[in-house]
Amino acid sequence: MYVAVKGGERAIENAHAWLDDARRGDRDVPDLGLAQIREQLALAVDRVMAEGSLYDPDLAALALKQARGDVIEAVFLTRAFRTTLPRFGASLPVDTGAMQILRRISATYKDAPGGQVLGPTFDYTHRLLDFDLAQAPEVAPAPEIEARPADTPHILSHLDAEGLMQGETPGGSEVPDLTRTPLEFPAERALRLQALARGDEGFLLSLAYSTQRGYGRNHAFVGELRIGHVRVSAHLPELGFEIEFAEIELTECESVNQFQGSKTEPAQFTRGYGLVFGQSERKAISMALVDRALRARELGEDMDGAPAQDEEFVLSHCDNIQSSGFLEHIKLPHYVDFQAELELIRKMRRDAAARQAAE
Amino acid sequence: MQLTQGFADPAIEAARVFRIVLDAMSHPARIVTLPEIDAPAPCSPAAAAVLLTLVDGTTPLHLAGAHDCEAMRDWVRFHLGAPLVGPQDAAFALGIWDALGPLSAYPQGSAEYPDRAATLIVDDMALRSKGARLTGPGIAHEAFLSLPDVAALQVNAAQFPRGVDFLFASGAQLAALPRSTQIGGA
Amino acid sequence: MTEYNFAYLDEATKRMLRRAILKAVAIPGYQVPFSSREMPMPYGWGTGGVQVTAACLVPEDTLKVIDQGADDTTNAVSIRKFFARVAHVATTEATAEASVIQTRHRIPERPLTDGQILVFQVPIPEPLRFLEPRETETRTMHALEDYGLMQVRLYEDIARHGEIARAYAYPVRVEGRYIMDPSPIPKFDNPKLDNSPALQLFGAGRESRIYALPPHTRVESLDFEDYPFTASKAAGQRCAICGAEDSYLDEVITDDAGGRMFVCSDTDYCATRVAAQAEDAA
């Protein structure tokens, strides 16, 4: 006897219980602490903070634990929490020139004031599995150097000083917020950057890669990539002064791209910009390349239908919470629509057969 | 400064007021009754309830005529935090009909974004279910409502989908006239 | 934090939603952009409907949630539990008892009444999207009331298939002005949209759009004089449980040999009929 999909409620409860059980796994293995995730899976924590648009390493670690290490699921948990928080206002722009540098490299100059600092990078490691790590070895502290006392000026400022770098147009005083205002096209650059900063790393990586391979080609140099800590402050009208309320880790990338010039402007370099929470340089570089590609229209460059140059395409599809939600919703029942399709196909076949018989 | 109270239980009361306002907006000319709440003179309880439910720091408000008084401005500052603006920038406006002035002074929305149009709360109306004959969405056959200026409102409706929307208030009573309503003669 | 605000959302968000809903009601069929929030369920799983419902609920409401016409499908259960928890509203499976009904893909068979609100979950609110992927373009088409492309597309269907090959999410014209996507309801349900005494609200969370059909709004399914719209369903079948011939039927495969049966997709309609038949028999 047919039973109309009854028992949904109990099925859900049982599934949740199973999920909890599976998350914990073998009880003989110690439970994973949030501090362990925060300290030892720090780059996953950073990605959750960046794409979750919420700077809180402990919450991101919790989200990763709850999501069983599924980063997009953890981003989703973070976003769903973030949306319940009141919005007090906007911080003042962070001064990345005053960043306490952990890593700073330039592909365009061999040396510059402040020097090149490799920092804790994978770059020159040989990707050989380190079987010693499986044995929880003692790790000696890394050698330390004196922190640079002065600010580290941006490398592109040297090009700026020569007039070779196109200046950036300052945005309005009002900071746009795409979580509070529905996206509208064309979107100003500040809003585009906001969308990219929380966009999916994999999506941006592929788009950036596509520009390198010729889809909206615009050769980029990494003018500067820096990672470090910056102070965040806000102006509180009630108090009438600025207060510093946080220190956060950021990755910033400025790309240098050639610009042929136009009738009104001489040839010069232009900039793509990436700024991401935590240590996320793959994302920051990708973001800078996509930002630059999205400026094609403004700079009067050839638009040949490359996806990375298409603002609506990029901004409508870069959010992994939107895309994964919609993608996965096709798991939900569609009996009704499918039934309607089924009847339509049968009817069209009947009609076609009848027409054939009549001929 | 003597401030009248807003909602005692904001989440619940705002929800109830909204449902009644939604009922009114979905049934143009239907006269509904809102909970009595204190409001600074000359603002009616109905208008105050609507403001508490819909207006905040993100919605510029225009106070017209006698409603643009110190008591009302204080109340708006304290309870809503809405920026007070002229008619041309208003998302909401409050005043009696004559004080609100020409309708064309308010944002009418654009062809692309007709929703970006003002909502006018017309206070101290004499609400009666007779007068102009109304038809259109929300009205089964026809409805009647006493309207302040039929000709001006017909001009507004003729711009559909652009145009402003109205909430008429009287004491604790409210009736709505969205731009989609067609207005016949009195 | 243990207790959420009434109906989950904060007051500022609800005010934003309420303003959007009122504008949607004032401009029937027009999609009002709103700043959709991340919800604790995924985009594509009813976040738009959930936000609209959250903005409308009062403690006195009785809520019904259906998916595919059924109250007991897993996502309907999940959404109903969510609101029972965060808004403490009564819930029901009976269409007649509900003051607010959130639905995915169906309109209840039982005619709705004045005072009821039907909230649709909408995946793609833009009816022109399958013709033109760009928002900037479709917005202009709506602004100019330039729907020629849609007419051409539907007519191409007729030329190729002898009929308009759309079985669900069949586009409608609202009060002779806006073309609207009725959400992926089967076209069998389209006539119920027209002149309904209930308020019909549509929420698309991922796409950040809310639109509405006030009660007694004229809603016409797009067609041509020589190819009039028909509200089709399984031909010549009746429900195997309640015997209904007038309801929308789901096809169920019953065995490995290709056996199948048809049952009402609206579980409340079916159960109500079965109960009435039992009463008659007693």
Tab-separated table of N, CA, C and O in Angstrom, chain C residues 100-187:
chain	number	residue	atom	x	y	z
C	100	VAL	N	-1.709	31.531	7.426
C	100	VAL	CA	-0.583	31.721	6.515
C	100	VAL	C	-0.158	30.343	6.013
C	100	VAL	O	-0.015	29.406	6.798
C	101	ILE	N	0.005	30.239	4.701
C	101	ILE	CA	0.455	28.982	4.105
C	101	ILE	C	1.718	29.274	3.307
C	101	ILE	O	1.703	30.116	2.404
C	102	GLN	N	2.812	28.618	3.670
C	102	GLN	CA	4.005	28.728	2.834
C	102	GLN	C	4.061	27.501	1.937
C	102	GLN	O	3.877	26.371	2.396
C	103	THR	N	4.317	27.740	0.656
C	103	THR	CA	4.252	26.627	-0.290
C	103	THR	C	5.441	26.609	-1.236
C	103	THR	O	6.002	27.634	-1.562
C	104	ARG	N	5.751	25.395	-1.642
C	104	ARG	CA	6.718	25.196	-2.707
C	104	ARG	C	6.042	24.351	-3.774
C	104	ARG	O	5.618	23.230	-3.508
C	105	HIS	N	5.861	24.952	-4.942
C	105	HIS	CA	5.418	24.246	-6.157
C	105	HIS	C	3.947	23.884	-6.240
C	105	HIS	O	3.573	23.168	-7.172
C	106	ARG	N	3.098	24.255	-5.320
C	106	ARG	CA	1.675	23.957	-5.453
C	106	ARG	C	0.835	25.087	-4.873
C	106	ARG	O	1.284	25.836	-4.009
C	107	ILE	N	-0.417	25.131	-5.340
C	107	ILE	CA	-1.454	25.921	-4.677
C	107	ILE	C	-2.464	24.907	-4.173
C	107	ILE	O	-2.866	24.008	-4.919
C	108	PRO	N	-2.877	24.992	-2.905
C	108	PRO	CA	-3.811	24.001	-2.379
C	108	PRO	C	-5.067	23.876	-3.257
C	108	PRO	O	-5.495	24.845	-3.888
C	109	GLU	N	-5.619	22.673	-3.284
C	109	GLU	CA	-6.827	22.437	-4.092
C	109	GLU	C	-8.028	23.186	-3.510
C	109	GLU	O	-8.846	23.718	-4.238
C	110	ARG	N	-8.104	23.185	-2.195
C	110	ARG	CA	-9.240	23.829	-1.544
C	110	ARG	C	-9.150	25.335	-1.768
C	110	ARG	O	-8.124	25.945	-1.484
C	111	PRO	N	-10.224	25.959	-2.277
C	111	PRO	CA	-10.141	27.396	-2.567
C	111	PRO	C	-9.754	28.191	-1.320
C	111	PRO	O	-10.246	27.932	-0.229
C	112	LEU	N	-8.871	29.158	-1.497
C	112	LEU	CA	-8.429	29.982	-0.373
C	112	LEU	C	-9.468	31.069	-0.101
C	112	LEU	O	-10.348	31.327	-0.929
C	113	THR	N	-9.365	31.678	1.058
C	113	THR	CA	-10.384	32.638	1.472
C	113	THR	C	-9.772	33.986	1.832
C	113	THR	O	-8.556	34.099	2.020
C	114	ASP	N	-10.623	34.995	1.937
C	114	ASP	CA	-10.221	36.345	2.348
C	114	ASP	C	-9.501	36.246	3.697
C	114	ASP	O	-9.983	35.575	4.612
C	115	GLY	N	-8.364	36.887	3.806
C	115	GLY	CA	-7.627	36.874	5.068
C	115	GLY	C	-6.487	35.875	5.075
C	115	GLY	O	-5.570	36.005	5.876
C	116	GLN	N	-6.548	34.893	4.197
C	116	GLN	CA	-5.429	33.950	4.131
C	116	GLN	C	-4.287	34.553	3.297
C	116	GLN	O	-4.522	35.330	2.374
C	117	ILE	N	-3.069	34.182	3.683
C	117	ILE	CA	-1.896	34.609	2.917
C	117	ILE	C	-1.187	33.352	2.428
C	117	ILE	O	-0.896	32.455	3.209
C	118	LEU	N	-0.944	33.319	1.122
C	118	LEU	CA	-0.201	32.202	0.534
C	118	LEU	C	1.180	32.722	0.143
C	118	LEU	O	1.294	33.678	-0.632
C	119	VAL	N	2.222	32.137	0.735
C	119	VAL	CA	3.597	32.584	0.482
C	119	VAL	C	4.303	31.535	-0.379
C	119	VAL	O	4.452	30.385	0.034
C	120	PHE	N	4.717	31.947	-1.562
C	120	PHE	CA	5.377	31.023	-2.488
C	120	PHE	C	6.892	31.128	-2.339
C	120	PHE	O	7.437	32.227	-2.258
C	121	GLN	N	7.554	29.991	-2.360
C	121	GLN	CA	9.011	29.959	-2.462
C	121	GLN	C	9.363	29.996	-3.946
C	121	GLN	O	8.850	29.185	-4.724
C	122	VAL	N	10.222	30.915	-4.311
C	122	VAL	CA	10.516	31.126	-5.732
C	122	VAL	C	12.005	30.936	-6.004
C	122	VAL	O	12.834	31.613	-5.407
C	123	PRO	N	12.353	30.048	-6.920
C	123	PRO	CA	13.773	29.900	-7.263
C	123	PRO	C	14.280	30.969	-8.226
C	123	PRO	O	15.266	31.639	-7.963
C	124	ILE	N	13.613	31.145	-9.353
C	124	ILE	CA	14.023	32.137	-10.364
C	124	ILE	C	12.829	33.062	-10.589
C	124	ILE	O	11.887	32.699	-11.291
C	125	PRO	N	12.820	34.238	-10.001
C	125	PRO	CA	11.632	35.094	-10.083
C	125	PRO	C	11.431	35.740	-11.452
C	125	PRO	O	10.338	36.195	-11.758
C	126	GLU	N	12.484	35.793	-12.238
C	126	GLU	CA	12.416	36.538	-13.497
C	126	GLU	C	11.855	35.658	-14.612
C	126	GLU	O	12.528	34.730	-15.056
C	127	PRO	N	10.641	35.948	-15.081
C	127	PRO	CA	10.049	35.089	-16.118
C	127	PRO	C	10.801	35.177	-17.445
C	127	PRO	O	10.690	34.276	-18.271
C	128	LEU	N	11.545	36.260	-17.640
C	128	LEU	CA	12.266	36.430	-18.899
C	128	LEU	C	13.673	35.835	-18.839
C	128	LEU	O	14.414	35.886	-19.814
C	129	ARG	N	14.038	35.286	-17.672
C	129	ARG	CA	15.420	34.847	-17.482
C	129	ARG	C	15.816	33.738	-18.459
C	129	ARG	O	16.942	33.677	-18.914
C	130	PHE	N	14.855	32.868	-18.795
C	130	PHE	CA	15.214	31.776	-19.709
C	130	PHE	C	15.348	32.260	-21.139
C	130	PHE	O	15.792	31.533	-22.018
C	131	LEU	N	14.971	33.517	-21.383
C	131	LEU	CA	15.173	34.114	-22.701
C	131	LEU	C	16.409	35.001	-22.713
C	131	LEU	O	17.061	35.168	-23.724
C	132	GLU	N	16.676	35.627	-21.574
C	132	GLU	CA	17.736	36.625	-21.498
C	132	GLU	C	18.357	36.547	-20.100
C	132	GLU	O	17.713	36.901	-19.122
C	133	PRO	N	19.602	36.081	-20.019
C	133	PRO	CA	20.197	35.881	-18.681
C	133	PRO	C	20.558	37.172	-17.948
C	133	PRO	O	20.795	37.145	-16.755
C	134	ARG	N	20.601	38.297	-18.657
C	134	ARG	CA	21.088	39.504	-18.005
C	134	ARG	C	19.991	40.314	-17.333
C	134	ARG	O	19.018	40.707	-17.958
C	135	GLU	N	20.224	40.595	-16.048
C	135	GLU	CA	19.304	41.410	-15.269
C	135	GLU	C	19.117	42.800	-15.889
C	135	GLU	O	18.000	43.326	-15.959
C	136	THR	N	20.220	43.406	-16.361
C	136	THR	CA	20.120	44.755	-16.927
C	136	THR	C	19.159	44.767	-18.120
C	136	THR	O	18.416	45.723	-18.316
C	137	GLU	N	19.175	43.684	-18.911
C	137	GLU	CA	18.305	43.606	-20.085
C	137	GLU	C	16.852	43.347	-19.690
C	137	GLU	O	15.944	44.005	-20.178
C	138	THR	N	16.634	42.378	-18.808
C	138	THR	CA	15.252	42.025	-18.469
C	138	THR	C	14.572	43.172	-17.727
C	138	THR	O	13.373	43.397	-17.888
C	139	ARG	N	15.345	43.909	-16.937
C	139	ARG	CA	14.760	45.053	-16.219
C	139	ARG	C	14.226	46.078	-17.219
C	139	ARG	O	13.144	46.631	-17.048
C	140	THR	N	15.004	46.309	-18.274
C	140	THR	CA	14.566	47.253	-19.302
C	140	THR	C	13.321	46.737	-20.020
C	140	THR	O	12.400	47.506	-20.306
C	141	MET	N	13.284	45.446	-20.294
C	141	MET	CA	12.101	44.883	-20.973
C	141	MET	C	10.842	45.118	-20.135
C	141	MET	O	9.805	45.524	-20.659
C	142	HIS	N	10.938	44.881	-18.833
C	142	HIS	CA	9.778	45.129	-17.970
C	142	HIS	C	9.417	46.613	-17.955
C	142	HIS	O	8.249	46.977	-17.981
C	143	ALA	N	10.454	47.454	-17.894
C	143	ALA	CA	10.206	48.896	-17.817
C	143	ALA	C	9.459	49.369	-19.060
C	143	ALA	O	8.530	50.167	-18.978
C	144	LEU	N	9.886	48.851	-20.224
C	144	LEU	CA	9.290	49.293	-21.487
C	144	LEU	C	8.062	48.460	-21.853
C	144	LEU	O	7.452	48.684	-22.883
C	145	GLU	N	7.740	47.488	-21.023
C	145	GLU	CA	6.649	46.559	-21.309
C	145	GLU	C	6.896	45.907	-22.668
C	145	GLU	O	5.996	45.727	-23.477
C	146	ASP	N	8.161	45.581	-22.872
C	146	ASP	CA	8.590	45.039	-24.153
C	146	ASP	C	8.690	43.518	-24.026
C	146	ASP	O	9.735	42.982	-23.689
C	147	TYR	N	7.585	42.838	-24.279
C	147	TYR	CA	7.526	41.401	-24.062
C	147	TYR	C	7.500	40.613	-25.369
C	147	TYR	O	7.082	39.460	-25.400
C	148	GLY	N	7.930	41.279	-26.455
C	148	GLY	CA	7.907	40.624	-27.764
C	148	GLY	C	8.701	39.325	-27.784
C	148	GLY	O	8.275	38.322	-28.367
C	149	LEU	N	9.848	39.345	-27.103
C	149	LEU	CA	10.724	38.173	-27.083
C	149	LEU	C	9.996	36.953	-26.517
C	149	LEU	O	10.140	35.835	-27.012
C	150	MET	N	9.206	37.195	-25.470
C	150	MET	CA	8.457	36.105	-24.847
C	150	MET	C	7.413	35.551	-25.821
C	150	MET	O	7.273	34.339	-25.975
C	151	GLN	N	6.714	36.449	-26.496
C	151	GLN	CA	5.707	36.017	-27.465
C	151	GLN	C	6.357	35.177	-28.566
C	151	GLN	O	5.849	34.126	-28.947
C	152	VAL	N	7.492	35.645	-29.046
C	152	VAL	CA	8.192	34.930	-30.111
C	152	VAL	C	8.578	33.537	-29.636
C	152	VAL	O	8.361	32.541	-30.329
C	153	ARG	N	9.115	33.480	-28.427
C	153	ARG	CA	9.575	32.194	-27.904
C	153	ARG	C	8.420	31.205	-27.767
C	153	ARG	O	8.527	30.041	-28.140
C	154	LEU	N	7.303	31.696	-27.230
C	154	LEU	CA	6.154	30.801	-27.053
C	154	LEU	C	5.625	30.349	-28.415
C	154	LEU	O	5.206	29.211	-28.596
C	155	TYR	N	5.678	31.278	-29.386
C	155	TYR	CA	5.155	30.900	-30.693
C	155	TYR	C	6.065	29.894	-31.385
C	155	TYR	O	5.603	28.999	-32.089
C	156	GLU	N	7.369	30.020	-31.122
C	156	GLU	CA	8.310	29.023	-31.661
C	156	GLU	C	7.971	27.625	-31.136
C	156	GLU	O	8.052	26.636	-31.859
C	157	ASP	N	7.607	27.585	-29.859
C	157	ASP	CA	7.175	26.322	-29.265
C	157	ASP	C	6.032	25.711	-30.055
C	157	ASP	O	6.030	24.523	-30.367
C	158	ILE	N	5.066	26.557	-30.354
C	158	ILE	CA	3.893	26.066	-31.073
C	158	ILE	C	4.290	25.560	-32.448
C	158	ILE	O	3.862	24.494	-32.898
C	159	ALA	N	5.159	26.327	-33.122
C	159	ALA	CA	5.597	25.931	-34.457
C	159	ALA	C	6.306	24.566	-34.404
C	159	ALA	O	6.126	23.725	-35.268
C	160	ARG	N	7.099	24.365	-33.357
C	160	ARG	CA	7.898	23.148	-33.283
C	160	ARG	C	7.108	21.969	-32.712
C	160	ARG	O	7.214	20.859	-33.186
C	161	HIS	N	6.323	22.226	-31.658
C	161	HIS	CA	5.696	21.119	-30.932
C	161	HIS	C	4.176	21.086	-31.062
C	161	HIS	O	3.534	20.201	-30.511
C	162	GLY	N	3.621	22.099	-31.687
C	162	GLY	CA	2.164	22.134	-31.769
C	162	GLY	C	1.521	22.669	-30.505
C	162	GLY	O	0.299	22.736	-30.398
C	163	GLU	N	2.334	23.018	-29.509
C	163	GLU	CA	1.792	23.652	-28.304
C	163	GLU	C	2.916	24.326	-27.530
C	163	GLU	O	4.093	24.132	-27.849
C	164	ILE	N	2.546	25.105	-26.522
C	164	ILE	CA	3.551	25.765	-25.694
C	164	ILE	C	4.122	24.723	-24.746
C	164	ILE	O	3.404	24.184	-23.907
C	165	ALA	N	5.421	24.426	-24.934
C	165	ALA	CA	6.006	23.283	-24.226
C	165	ALA	C	6.475	23.678	-22.834
C	165	ALA	O	7.638	23.534	-22.482
C	166	ARG	N	5.598	24.233	-22.059
C	166	ARG	CA	5.929	24.563	-20.672
C	166	ARG	C	4.886	23.945	-19.764
C	166	ARG	O	3.700	24.246	-19.876
C	167	ALA	N	5.339	23.095	-18.852
C	167	ALA	CA	4.405	22.344	-18.020
C	167	ALA	C	4.270	22.957	-16.631
C	167	ALA	O	3.270	22.762	-15.956
C	168	TYR	N	5.286	23.706	-16.210
C	168	TYR	CA	5.250	24.354	-14.897
C	168	TYR	C	5.965	25.690	-15.015
C	168	TYR	O	6.592	25.973	-16.034
C	169	ALA	N	5.845	26.524	-13.956
C	169	ALA	CA	6.395	27.886	-14.014
C	169	ALA	C	5.922	28.555	-15.305
C	169	ALA	O	6.688	29.236	-15.989
C	170	TYR	N	4.667	28.363	-15.610
C	170	TYR	CA	4.096	28.882	-16.853
C	170	TYR	C	3.815	30.378	-16.673
C	170	TYR	O	3.089	30.762	-15.757
C	171	PRO	N	4.399	31.235	-17.502
C	171	PRO	CA	4.323	32.679	-17.237
C	171	PRO	C	2.904	33.249	-17.327
C	171	PRO	O	2.086	32.777	-18.111
C	172	VAL	N	2.667	34.257	-16.516
C	172	VAL	CA	1.352	34.904	-16.484
C	172	VAL	C	1.518	36.412	-16.677
C	172	VAL	O	2.597	36.973	-16.479
C	173	ARG	N	0.417	37.049	-17.051
C	173	ARG	CA	0.369	38.508	-17.177
C	173	ARG	C	-0.524	39.014	-16.059
C	173	ARG	O	-1.632	38.529	-15.866
C	174	VAL	N	-0.027	39.994	-15.303
C	174	VAL	CA	-0.746	40.482	-14.129
C	174	VAL	C	-1.420	41.813	-14.449
C	174	VAL	O	-0.749	42.783	-14.801
C	175	GLU	N	-2.714	41.856	-14.334
C	175	GLU	CA	-3.503	43.072	-14.582
C	175	GLU	C	-3.120	43.706	-15.914
C	175	GLU	O	-3.084	44.933	-16.044
C	176	GLY	N	-2.791	42.875	-16.887
C	176	GLY	CA	-2.453	43.391	-18.213
C	176	GLY	C	-1.143	44.147	-18.272
C	176	GLY	O	-0.845	44.785	-19.283
C	177	ARG	N	-0.348	44.114	-17.193
C	177	ARG	CA	0.901	44.876	-17.212
C	177	ARG	C	2.141	43.970	-17.126
C	177	ARG	O	2.745	43.653	-18.141
C	178	TYR	N	2.502	43.544	-15.929
C	178	TYR	CA	3.756	42.804	-15.778
C	178	TYR	C	3.596	41.329	-16.122
C	178	TYR	O	2.627	40.689	-15.710
C	179	ILE	N	4.589	40.790	-16.831
C	179	ILE	CA	4.684	39.344	-16.971
C	179	ILE	C	5.396	38.823	-15.737
C	179	ILE	O	6.386	39.405	-15.283
C	180	MET	N	4.860	37.762	-15.153
C	180	MET	CA	5.314	37.288	-13.854
C	180	MET	C	5.527	35.788	-13.891
C	180	MET	O	4.791	35.064	-14.566
C	181	ASP	N	6.522	35.351	-13.124
C	181	ASP	CA	6.749	33.916	-12.956
C	181	ASP	C	5.949	33.450	-11.737
C	181	ASP	O	6.129	33.980	-10.646
C	182	PRO	N	5.075	32.488	-11.918
C	182	PRO	CA	4.225	32.084	-10.788
C	182	PRO	C	4.919	31.091	-9.863
C	182	PRO	O	4.235	30.468	-9.043
C	183	SER	N	6.243	30.949	-9.977
C	183	SER	CA	7.043	29.934	-9.284
C	183	SER	C	6.738	28.586	-9.951
C	183	SER	O	5.769	28.485	-10.711
C	184	PRO	N	7.540	27.561	-9.681
C	184	PRO	CA	7.353	26.312	-10.446
C	184	PRO	C	6.118	25.502	-10.025
C	184	PRO	O	6.207	24.326	-9.708
C	185	ILE	N	4.967	26.137	-10.024
C	185	ILE	CA	3.724	25.381	-9.831
C	185	ILE	C	3.371	24.746	-11.180
C	185	ILE	O	3.719	25.295	-12.232
C	186	PRO	N	2.694	23.606	-11.178
C	186	PRO	CA	2.265	23.049	-12.467
C	186	PRO	C	1.242	24.000	-13.082
C	186	PRO	O	0.528	24.691	-12.351
C	187	LYS	N	1.182	24.031	-14.405
C	187	LYS	CA	0.258	25.000	-15.007
C	187	LYS	C	-1.188	24.672	-14.668
C	187	LYS	O	-2.052	25.528	-14.787
